[in-house]
mmCIF file with all atom_site columns, C-alpha atoms in Angstrom:
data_model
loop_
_atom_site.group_PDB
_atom_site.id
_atom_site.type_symbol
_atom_site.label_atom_id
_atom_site.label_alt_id
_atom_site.label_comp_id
_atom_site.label_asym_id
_atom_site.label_entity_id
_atom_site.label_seq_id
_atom_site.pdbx_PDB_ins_code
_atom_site.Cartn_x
_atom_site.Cartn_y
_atom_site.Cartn_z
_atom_site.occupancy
_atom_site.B_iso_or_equiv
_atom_site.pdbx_formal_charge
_atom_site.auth_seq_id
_atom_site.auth_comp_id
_atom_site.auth_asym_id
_atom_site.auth_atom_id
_atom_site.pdbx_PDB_model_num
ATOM 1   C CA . UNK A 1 1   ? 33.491 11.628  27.891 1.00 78.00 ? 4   UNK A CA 1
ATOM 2   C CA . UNK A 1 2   ? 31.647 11.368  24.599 1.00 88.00 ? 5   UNK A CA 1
ATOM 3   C CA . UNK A 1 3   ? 32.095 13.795  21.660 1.00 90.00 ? 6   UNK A CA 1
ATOM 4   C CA . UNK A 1 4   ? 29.638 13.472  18.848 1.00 93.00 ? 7   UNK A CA 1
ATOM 5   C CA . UNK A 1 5   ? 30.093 13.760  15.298 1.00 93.00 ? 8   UNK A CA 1
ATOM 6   C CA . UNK A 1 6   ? 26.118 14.055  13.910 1.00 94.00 ? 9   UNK A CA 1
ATOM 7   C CA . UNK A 1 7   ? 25.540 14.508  9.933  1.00 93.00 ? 10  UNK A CA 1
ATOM 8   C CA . UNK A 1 8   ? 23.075 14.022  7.489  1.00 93.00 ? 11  UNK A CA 1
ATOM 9   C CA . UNK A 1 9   ? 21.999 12.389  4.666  1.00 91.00 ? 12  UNK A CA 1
ATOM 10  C CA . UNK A 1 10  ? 19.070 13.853  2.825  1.00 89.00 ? 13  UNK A CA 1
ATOM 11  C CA . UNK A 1 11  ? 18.175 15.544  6.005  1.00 92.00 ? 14  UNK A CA 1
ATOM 12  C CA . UNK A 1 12  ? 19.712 18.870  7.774  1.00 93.00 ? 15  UNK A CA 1
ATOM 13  C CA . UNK A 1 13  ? 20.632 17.961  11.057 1.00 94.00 ? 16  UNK A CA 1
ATOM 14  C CA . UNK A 1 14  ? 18.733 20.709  13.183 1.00 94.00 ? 17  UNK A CA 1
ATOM 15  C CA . UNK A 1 15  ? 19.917 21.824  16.752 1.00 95.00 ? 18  UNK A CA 1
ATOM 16  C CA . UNK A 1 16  ? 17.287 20.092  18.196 1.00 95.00 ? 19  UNK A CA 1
ATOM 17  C CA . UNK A 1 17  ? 17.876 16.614  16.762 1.00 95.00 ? 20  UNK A CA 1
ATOM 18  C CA . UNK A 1 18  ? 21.586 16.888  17.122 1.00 94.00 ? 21  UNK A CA 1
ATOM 19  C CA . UNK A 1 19  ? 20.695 17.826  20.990 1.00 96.00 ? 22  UNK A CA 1
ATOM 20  C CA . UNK A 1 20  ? 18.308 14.826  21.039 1.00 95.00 ? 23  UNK A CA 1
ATOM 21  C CA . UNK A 1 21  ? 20.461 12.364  19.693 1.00 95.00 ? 24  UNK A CA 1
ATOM 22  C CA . UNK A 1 22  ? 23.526 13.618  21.961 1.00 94.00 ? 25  UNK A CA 1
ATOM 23  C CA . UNK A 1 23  ? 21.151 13.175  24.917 1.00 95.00 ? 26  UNK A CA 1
ATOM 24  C CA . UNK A 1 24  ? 19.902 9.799   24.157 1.00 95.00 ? 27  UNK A CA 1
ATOM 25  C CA . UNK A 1 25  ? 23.770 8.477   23.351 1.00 93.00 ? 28  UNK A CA 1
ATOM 26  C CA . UNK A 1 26  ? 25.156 9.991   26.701 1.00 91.00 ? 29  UNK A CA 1
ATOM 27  C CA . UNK A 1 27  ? 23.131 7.576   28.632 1.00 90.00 ? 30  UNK A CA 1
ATOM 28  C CA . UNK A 1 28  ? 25.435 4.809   27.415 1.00 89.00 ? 31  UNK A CA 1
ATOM 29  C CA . UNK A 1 29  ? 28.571 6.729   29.662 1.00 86.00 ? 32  UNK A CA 1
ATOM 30  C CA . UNK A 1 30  ? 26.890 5.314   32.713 1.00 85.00 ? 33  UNK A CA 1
ATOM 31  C CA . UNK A 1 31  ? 27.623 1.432   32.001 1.00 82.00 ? 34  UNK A CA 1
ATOM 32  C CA . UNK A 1 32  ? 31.363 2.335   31.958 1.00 76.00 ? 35  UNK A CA 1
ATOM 33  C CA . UNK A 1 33  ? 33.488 2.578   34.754 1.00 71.00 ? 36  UNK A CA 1
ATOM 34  C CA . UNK A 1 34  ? 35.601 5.523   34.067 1.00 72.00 ? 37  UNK A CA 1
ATOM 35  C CA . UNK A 1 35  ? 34.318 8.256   31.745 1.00 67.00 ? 38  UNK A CA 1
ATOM 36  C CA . UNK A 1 36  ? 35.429 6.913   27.841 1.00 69.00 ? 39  UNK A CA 1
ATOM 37  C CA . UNK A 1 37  ? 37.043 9.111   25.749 1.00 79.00 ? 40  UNK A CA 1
ATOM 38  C CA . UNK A 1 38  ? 35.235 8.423   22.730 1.00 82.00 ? 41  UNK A CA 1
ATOM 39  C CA . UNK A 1 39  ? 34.037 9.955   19.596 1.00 86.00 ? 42  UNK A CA 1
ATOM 40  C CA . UNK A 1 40  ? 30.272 9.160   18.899 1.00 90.00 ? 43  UNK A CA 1
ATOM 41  C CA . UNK A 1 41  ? 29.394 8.929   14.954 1.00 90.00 ? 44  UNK A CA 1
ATOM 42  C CA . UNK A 1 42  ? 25.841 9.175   14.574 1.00 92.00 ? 45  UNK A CA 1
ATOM 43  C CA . UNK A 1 43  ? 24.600 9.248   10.639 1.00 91.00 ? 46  UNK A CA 1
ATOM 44  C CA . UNK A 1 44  ? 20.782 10.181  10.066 1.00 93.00 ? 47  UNK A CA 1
ATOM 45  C CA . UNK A 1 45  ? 19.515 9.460   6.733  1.00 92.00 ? 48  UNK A CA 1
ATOM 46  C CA . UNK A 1 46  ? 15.984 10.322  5.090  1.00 92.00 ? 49  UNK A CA 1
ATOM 47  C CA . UNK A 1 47  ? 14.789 8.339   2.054  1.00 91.00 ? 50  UNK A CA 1
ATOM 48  C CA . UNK A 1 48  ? 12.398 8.846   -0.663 1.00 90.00 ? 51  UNK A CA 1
ATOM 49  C CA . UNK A 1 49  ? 9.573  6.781   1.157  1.00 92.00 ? 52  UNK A CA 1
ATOM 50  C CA . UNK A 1 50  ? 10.298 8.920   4.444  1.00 90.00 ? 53  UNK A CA 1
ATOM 51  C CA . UNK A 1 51  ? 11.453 6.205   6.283  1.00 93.00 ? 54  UNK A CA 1
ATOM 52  C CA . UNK A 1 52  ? 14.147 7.360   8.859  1.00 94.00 ? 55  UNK A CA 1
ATOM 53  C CA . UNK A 1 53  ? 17.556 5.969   9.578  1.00 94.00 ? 56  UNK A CA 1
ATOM 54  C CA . UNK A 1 54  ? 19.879 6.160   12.333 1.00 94.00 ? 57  UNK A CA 1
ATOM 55  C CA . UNK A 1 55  ? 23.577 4.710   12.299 1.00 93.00 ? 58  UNK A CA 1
ATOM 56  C CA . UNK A 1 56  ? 25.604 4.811   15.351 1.00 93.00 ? 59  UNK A CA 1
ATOM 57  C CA . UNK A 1 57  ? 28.840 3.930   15.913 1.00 89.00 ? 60  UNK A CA 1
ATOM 58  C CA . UNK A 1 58  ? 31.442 4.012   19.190 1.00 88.00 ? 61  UNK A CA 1
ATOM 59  C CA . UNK A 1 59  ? 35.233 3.000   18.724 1.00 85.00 ? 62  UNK A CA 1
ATOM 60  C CA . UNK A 1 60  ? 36.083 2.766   22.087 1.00 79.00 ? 63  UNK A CA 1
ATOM 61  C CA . UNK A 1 61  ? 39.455 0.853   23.255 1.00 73.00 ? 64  UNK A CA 1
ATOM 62  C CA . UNK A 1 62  ? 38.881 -2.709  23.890 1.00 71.00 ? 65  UNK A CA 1
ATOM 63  C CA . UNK A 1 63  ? 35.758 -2.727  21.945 1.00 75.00 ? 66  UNK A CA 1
ATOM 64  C CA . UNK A 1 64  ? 33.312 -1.192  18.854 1.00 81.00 ? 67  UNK A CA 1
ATOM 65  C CA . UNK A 1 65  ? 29.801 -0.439  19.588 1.00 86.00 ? 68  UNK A CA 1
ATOM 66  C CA . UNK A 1 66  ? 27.411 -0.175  17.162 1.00 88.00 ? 69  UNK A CA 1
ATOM 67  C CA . UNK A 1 67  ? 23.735 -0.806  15.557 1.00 90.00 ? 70  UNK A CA 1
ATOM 68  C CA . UNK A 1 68  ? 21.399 0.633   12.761 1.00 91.00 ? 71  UNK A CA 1
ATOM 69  C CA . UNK A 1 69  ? 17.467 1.414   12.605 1.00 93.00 ? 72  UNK A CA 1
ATOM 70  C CA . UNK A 1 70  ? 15.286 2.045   10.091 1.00 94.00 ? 73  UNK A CA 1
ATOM 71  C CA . UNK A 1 71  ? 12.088 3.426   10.958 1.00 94.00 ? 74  UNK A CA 1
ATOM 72  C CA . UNK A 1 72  ? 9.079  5.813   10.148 1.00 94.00 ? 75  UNK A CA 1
ATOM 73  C CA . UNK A 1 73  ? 10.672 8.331   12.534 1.00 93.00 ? 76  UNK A CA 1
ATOM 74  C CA . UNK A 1 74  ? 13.792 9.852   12.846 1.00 94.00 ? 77  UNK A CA 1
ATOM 75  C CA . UNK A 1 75  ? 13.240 9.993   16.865 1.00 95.00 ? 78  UNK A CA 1
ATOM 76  C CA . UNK A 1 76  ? 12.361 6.606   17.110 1.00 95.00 ? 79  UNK A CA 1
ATOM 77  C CA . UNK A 1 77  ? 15.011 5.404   15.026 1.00 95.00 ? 80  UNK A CA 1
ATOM 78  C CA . UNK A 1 78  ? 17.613 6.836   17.931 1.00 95.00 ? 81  UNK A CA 1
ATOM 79  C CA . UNK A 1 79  ? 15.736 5.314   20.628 1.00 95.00 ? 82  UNK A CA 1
ATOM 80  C CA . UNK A 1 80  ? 15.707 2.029   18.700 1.00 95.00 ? 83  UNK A CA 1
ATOM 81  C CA . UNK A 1 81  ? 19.518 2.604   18.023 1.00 95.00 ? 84  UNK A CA 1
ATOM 82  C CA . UNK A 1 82  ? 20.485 3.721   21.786 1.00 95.00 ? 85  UNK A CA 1
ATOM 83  C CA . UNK A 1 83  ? 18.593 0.246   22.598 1.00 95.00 ? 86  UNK A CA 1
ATOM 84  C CA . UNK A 1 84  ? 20.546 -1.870  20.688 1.00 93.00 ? 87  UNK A CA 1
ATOM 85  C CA . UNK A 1 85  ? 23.664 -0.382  21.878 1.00 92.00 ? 88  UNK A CA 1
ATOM 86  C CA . UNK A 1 86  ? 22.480 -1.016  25.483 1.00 92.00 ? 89  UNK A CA 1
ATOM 87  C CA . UNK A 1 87  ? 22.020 -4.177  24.904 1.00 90.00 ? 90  UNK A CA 1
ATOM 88  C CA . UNK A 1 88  ? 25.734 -4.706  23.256 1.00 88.00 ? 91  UNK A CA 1
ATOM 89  C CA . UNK A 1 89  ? 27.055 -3.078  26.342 1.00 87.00 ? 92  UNK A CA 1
ATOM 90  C CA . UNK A 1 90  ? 24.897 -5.485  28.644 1.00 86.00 ? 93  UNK A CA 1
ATOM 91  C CA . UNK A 1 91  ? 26.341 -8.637  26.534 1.00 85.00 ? 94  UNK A CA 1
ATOM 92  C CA . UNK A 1 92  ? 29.902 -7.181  26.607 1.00 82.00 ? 95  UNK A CA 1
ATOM 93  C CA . UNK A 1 93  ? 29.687 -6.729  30.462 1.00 81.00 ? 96  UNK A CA 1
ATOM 94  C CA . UNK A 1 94  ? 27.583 -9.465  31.579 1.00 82.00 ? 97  UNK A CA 1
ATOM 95  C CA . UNK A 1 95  ? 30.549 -11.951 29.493 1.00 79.00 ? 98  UNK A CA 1
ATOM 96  C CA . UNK A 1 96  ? 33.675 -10.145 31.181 1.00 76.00 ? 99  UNK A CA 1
ATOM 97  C CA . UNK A 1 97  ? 31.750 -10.320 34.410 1.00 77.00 ? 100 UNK A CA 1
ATOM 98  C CA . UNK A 1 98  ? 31.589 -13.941 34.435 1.00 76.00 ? 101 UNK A CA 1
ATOM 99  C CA . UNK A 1 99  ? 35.043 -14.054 32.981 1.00 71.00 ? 102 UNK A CA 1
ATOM 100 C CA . UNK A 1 100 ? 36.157 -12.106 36.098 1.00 72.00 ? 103 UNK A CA 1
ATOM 101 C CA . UNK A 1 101 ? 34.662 -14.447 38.655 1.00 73.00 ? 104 UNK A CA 1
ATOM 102 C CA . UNK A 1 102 ? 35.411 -17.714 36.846 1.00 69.00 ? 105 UNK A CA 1
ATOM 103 C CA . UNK A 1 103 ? 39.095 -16.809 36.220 1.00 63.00 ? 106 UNK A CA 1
ATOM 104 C CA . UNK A 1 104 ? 41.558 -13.872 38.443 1.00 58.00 ? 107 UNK A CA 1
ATOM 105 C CA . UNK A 1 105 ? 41.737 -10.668 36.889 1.00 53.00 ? 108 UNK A CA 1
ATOM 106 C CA . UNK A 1 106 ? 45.242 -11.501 35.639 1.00 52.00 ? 109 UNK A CA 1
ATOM 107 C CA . UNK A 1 107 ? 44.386 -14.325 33.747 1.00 51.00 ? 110 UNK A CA 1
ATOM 108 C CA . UNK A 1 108 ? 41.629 -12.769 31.492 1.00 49.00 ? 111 UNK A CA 1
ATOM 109 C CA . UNK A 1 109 ? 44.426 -9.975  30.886 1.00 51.00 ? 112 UNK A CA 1
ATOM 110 C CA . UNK A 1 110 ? 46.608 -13.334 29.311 1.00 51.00 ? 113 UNK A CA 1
ATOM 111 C CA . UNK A 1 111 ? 43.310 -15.174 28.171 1.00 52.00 ? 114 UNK A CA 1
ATOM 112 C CA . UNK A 1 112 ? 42.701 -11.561 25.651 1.00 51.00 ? 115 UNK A CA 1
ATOM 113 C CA . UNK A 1 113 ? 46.634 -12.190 24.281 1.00 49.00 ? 116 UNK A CA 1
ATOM 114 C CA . UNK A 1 114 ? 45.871 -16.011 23.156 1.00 50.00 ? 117 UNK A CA 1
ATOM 115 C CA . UNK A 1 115 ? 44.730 -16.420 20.082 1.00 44.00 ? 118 UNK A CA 1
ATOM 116 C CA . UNK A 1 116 ? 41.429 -18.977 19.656 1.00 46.00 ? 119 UNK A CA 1
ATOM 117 C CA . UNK A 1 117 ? 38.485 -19.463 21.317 1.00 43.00 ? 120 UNK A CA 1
ATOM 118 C CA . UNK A 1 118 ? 36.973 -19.513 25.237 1.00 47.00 ? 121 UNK A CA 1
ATOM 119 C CA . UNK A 1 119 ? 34.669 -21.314 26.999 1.00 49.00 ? 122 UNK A CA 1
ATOM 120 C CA . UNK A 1 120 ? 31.644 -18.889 26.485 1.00 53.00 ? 123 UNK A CA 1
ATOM 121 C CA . UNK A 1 121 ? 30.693 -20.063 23.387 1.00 64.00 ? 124 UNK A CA 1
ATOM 122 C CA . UNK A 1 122 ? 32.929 -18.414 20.777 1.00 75.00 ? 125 UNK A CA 1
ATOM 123 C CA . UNK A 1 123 ? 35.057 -21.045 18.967 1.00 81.00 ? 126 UNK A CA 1
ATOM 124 C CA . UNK A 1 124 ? 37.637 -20.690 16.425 1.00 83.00 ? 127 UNK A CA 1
ATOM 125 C CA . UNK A 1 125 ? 36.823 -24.219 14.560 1.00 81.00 ? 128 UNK A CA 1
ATOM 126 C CA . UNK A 1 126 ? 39.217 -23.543 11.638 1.00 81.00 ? 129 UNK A CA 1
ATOM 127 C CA . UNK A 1 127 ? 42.445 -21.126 10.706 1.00 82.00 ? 130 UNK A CA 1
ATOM 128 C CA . UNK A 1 128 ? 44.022 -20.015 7.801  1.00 79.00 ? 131 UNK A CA 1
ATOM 129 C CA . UNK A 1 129 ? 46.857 -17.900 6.566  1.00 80.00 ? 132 UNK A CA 1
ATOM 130 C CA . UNK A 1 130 ? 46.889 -16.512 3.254  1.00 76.00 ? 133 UNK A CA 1
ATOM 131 C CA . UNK A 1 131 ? 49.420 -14.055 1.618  1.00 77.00 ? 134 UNK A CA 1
ATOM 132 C CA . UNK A 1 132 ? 47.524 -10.659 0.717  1.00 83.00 ? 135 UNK A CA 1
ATOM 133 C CA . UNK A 1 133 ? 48.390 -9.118  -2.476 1.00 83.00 ? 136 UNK A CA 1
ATOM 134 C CA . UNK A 1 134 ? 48.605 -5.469  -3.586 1.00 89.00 ? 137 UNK A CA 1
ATOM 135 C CA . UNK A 1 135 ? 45.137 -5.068  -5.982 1.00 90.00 ? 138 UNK A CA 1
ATOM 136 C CA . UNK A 1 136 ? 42.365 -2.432  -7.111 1.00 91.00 ? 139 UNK A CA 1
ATOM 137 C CA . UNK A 1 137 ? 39.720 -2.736  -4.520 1.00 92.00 ? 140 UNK A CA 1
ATOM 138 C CA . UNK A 1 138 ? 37.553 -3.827  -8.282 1.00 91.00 ? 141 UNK A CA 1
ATOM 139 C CA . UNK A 1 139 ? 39.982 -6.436  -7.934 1.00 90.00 ? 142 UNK A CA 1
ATOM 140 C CA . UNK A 1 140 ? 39.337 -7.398  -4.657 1.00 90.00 ? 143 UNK A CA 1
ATOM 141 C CA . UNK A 1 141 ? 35.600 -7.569  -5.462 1.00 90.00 ? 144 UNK A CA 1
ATOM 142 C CA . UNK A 1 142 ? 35.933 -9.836  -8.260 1.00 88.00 ? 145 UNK A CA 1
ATOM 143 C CA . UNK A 1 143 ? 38.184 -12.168 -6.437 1.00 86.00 ? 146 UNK A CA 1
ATOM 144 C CA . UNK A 1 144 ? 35.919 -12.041 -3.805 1.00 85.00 ? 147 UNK A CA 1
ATOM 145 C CA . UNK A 1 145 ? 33.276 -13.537 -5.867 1.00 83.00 ? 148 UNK A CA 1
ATOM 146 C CA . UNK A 1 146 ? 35.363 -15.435 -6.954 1.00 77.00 ? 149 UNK A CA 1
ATOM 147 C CA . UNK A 1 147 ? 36.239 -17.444 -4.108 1.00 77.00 ? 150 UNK A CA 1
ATOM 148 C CA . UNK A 1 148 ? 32.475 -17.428 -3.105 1.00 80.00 ? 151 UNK A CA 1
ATOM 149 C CA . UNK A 1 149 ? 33.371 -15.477 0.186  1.00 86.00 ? 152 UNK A CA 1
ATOM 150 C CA . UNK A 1 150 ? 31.321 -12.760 1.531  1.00 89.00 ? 153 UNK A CA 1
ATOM 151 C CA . UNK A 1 151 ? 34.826 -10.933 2.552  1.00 91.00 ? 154 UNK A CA 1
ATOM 152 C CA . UNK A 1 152 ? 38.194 -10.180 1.228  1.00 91.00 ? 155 UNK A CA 1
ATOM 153 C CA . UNK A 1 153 ? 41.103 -9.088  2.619  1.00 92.00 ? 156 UNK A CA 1
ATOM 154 C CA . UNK A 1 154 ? 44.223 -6.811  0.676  1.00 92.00 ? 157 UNK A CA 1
ATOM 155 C CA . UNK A 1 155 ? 46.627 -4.591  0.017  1.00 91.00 ? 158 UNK A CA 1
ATOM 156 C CA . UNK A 1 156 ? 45.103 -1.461  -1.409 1.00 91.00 ? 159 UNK A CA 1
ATOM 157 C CA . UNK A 1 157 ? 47.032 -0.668  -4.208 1.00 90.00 ? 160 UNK A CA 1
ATOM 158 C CA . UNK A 1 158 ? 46.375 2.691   -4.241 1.00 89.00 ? 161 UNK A CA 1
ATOM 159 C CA . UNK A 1 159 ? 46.961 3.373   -0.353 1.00 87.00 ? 162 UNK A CA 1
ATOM 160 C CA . UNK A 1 160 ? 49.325 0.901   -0.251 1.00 87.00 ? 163 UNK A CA 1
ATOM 161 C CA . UNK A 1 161 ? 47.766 -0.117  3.293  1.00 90.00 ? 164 UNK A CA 1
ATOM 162 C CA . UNK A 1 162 ? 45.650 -3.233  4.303  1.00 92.00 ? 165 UNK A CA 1
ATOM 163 C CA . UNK A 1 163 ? 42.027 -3.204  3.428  1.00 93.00 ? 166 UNK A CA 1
ATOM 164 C CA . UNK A 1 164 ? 38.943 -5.562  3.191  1.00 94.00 ? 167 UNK A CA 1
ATOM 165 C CA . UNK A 1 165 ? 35.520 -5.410  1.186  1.00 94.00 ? 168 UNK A CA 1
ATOM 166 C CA . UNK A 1 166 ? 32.628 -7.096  2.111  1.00 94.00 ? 169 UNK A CA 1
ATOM 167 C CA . UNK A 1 167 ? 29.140 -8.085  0.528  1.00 92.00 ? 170 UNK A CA 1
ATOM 168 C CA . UNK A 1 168 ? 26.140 -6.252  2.203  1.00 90.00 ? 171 UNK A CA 1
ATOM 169 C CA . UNK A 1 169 ? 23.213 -7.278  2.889  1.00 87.00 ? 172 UNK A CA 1
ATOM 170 C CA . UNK A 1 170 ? 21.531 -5.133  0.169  1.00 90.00 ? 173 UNK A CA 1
ATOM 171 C CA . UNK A 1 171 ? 23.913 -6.486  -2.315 1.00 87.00 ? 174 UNK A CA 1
ATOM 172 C CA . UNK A 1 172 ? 26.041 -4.150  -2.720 1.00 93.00 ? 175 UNK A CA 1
ATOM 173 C CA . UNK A 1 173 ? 29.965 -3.850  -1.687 1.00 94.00 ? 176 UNK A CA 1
ATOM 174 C CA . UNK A 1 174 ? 31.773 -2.104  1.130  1.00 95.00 ? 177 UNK A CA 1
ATOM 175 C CA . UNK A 1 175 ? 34.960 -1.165  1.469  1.00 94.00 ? 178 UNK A CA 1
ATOM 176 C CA . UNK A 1 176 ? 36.829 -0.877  4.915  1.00 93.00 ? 179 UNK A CA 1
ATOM 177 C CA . UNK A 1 177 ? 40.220 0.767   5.023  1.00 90.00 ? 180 UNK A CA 1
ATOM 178 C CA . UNK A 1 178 ? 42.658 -0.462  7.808  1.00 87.00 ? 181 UNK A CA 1
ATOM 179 C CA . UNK A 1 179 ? 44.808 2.137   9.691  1.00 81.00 ? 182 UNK A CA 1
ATOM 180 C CA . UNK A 1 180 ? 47.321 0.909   11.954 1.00 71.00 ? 183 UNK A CA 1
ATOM 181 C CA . UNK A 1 181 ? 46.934 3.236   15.520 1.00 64.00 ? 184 UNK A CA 1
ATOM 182 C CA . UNK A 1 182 ? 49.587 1.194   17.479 1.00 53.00 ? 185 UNK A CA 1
ATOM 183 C CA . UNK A 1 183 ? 53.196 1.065   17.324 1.00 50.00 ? 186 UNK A CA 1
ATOM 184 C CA . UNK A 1 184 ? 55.126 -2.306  18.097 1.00 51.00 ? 187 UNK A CA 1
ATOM 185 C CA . UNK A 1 185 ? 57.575 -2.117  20.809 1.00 53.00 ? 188 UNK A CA 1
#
């Protein structure tokens, strides 16, 4: 079952569209076999030229859903969005659905412990292992650039956990804090 986190940017998030978007979102329940326990993060954001975005996103246990739309209307933007996600879920399903008939169940269950690539067109082509260092994320920004990379994994000074920044796509930087939810038996 989905619970939904809705907020706002530069836009109060109104019974109706919280209802709407809730609504639209739920229909994604029906592509999974038993009902995930999930919560739903939906961001709405208005900006200056009225344009209308909605973020979604789904951590849900073997994978993370989620897309983005910007468009004229806030409405349309979480159609757009729910259709995107759709279409993740259909991708997702439609490749462990032909895992499942070209290999038992057991052995995709040992094929998602190996590391490296399958035979449905993702292939690891190159590894590396680097030593991460305790930095500012500033730091890990400049070295970043640096290195001419487009992401950078460290250890956040500060939090003293693992972290990453990325470039976006409108230039700026993003910075993705890594919690550790399992313990090692």
């Amino acid at each position: 079952m989905f619970t939904y986190n809705v907020r706002g940017e530069n836009i109060e998030i109104t019974p109706a569209i919280r209802q709407y978007a809730e609504d639209k979102i739920s229909k994604l329940e029906k592509y999974f076999d038993n009902d995930p326990e999930a919560t739903v993060y939906v961001n709405a954001k208005v900006y200056q030229n009225h344009d209308a975005k909605a973020e979604v996103t789904i951590p849900l246990p073997r994978l993370t859903l989620r897309a983005e739309v910007t468009s004229q209307d806030l409405y349309g933007s979480i159609d757009l969005v729910v259709d995107k996600l759709e279409r993740q879920v259909h991708k997702y399903k439609t490749r462990m659905n032909r895992r499942s008939r070209e290999k038992g169940l057991g052995e995709i269950a040992a094929d998602e412990q190996k590391a490296g690539g399958d035979d449905h067109g993702i292939e690891i082509v190159r590894q590396k292992t680097f030593s991460v260092k305790p930095m500012s994320a500033e730091e890990a920004v400049l070295q970043m650039d640096l290195l001419g990379h487009n992401f950078f994994i460290f250890e956040n000074a500060e939090t003293e956990s693992f972290a990453l920044v990325y470039k976006r796509h409108d230039g700026k930087y993003g910075l993705i804090d890594i919690e550790e939810e399992f313990t090692k038996d």
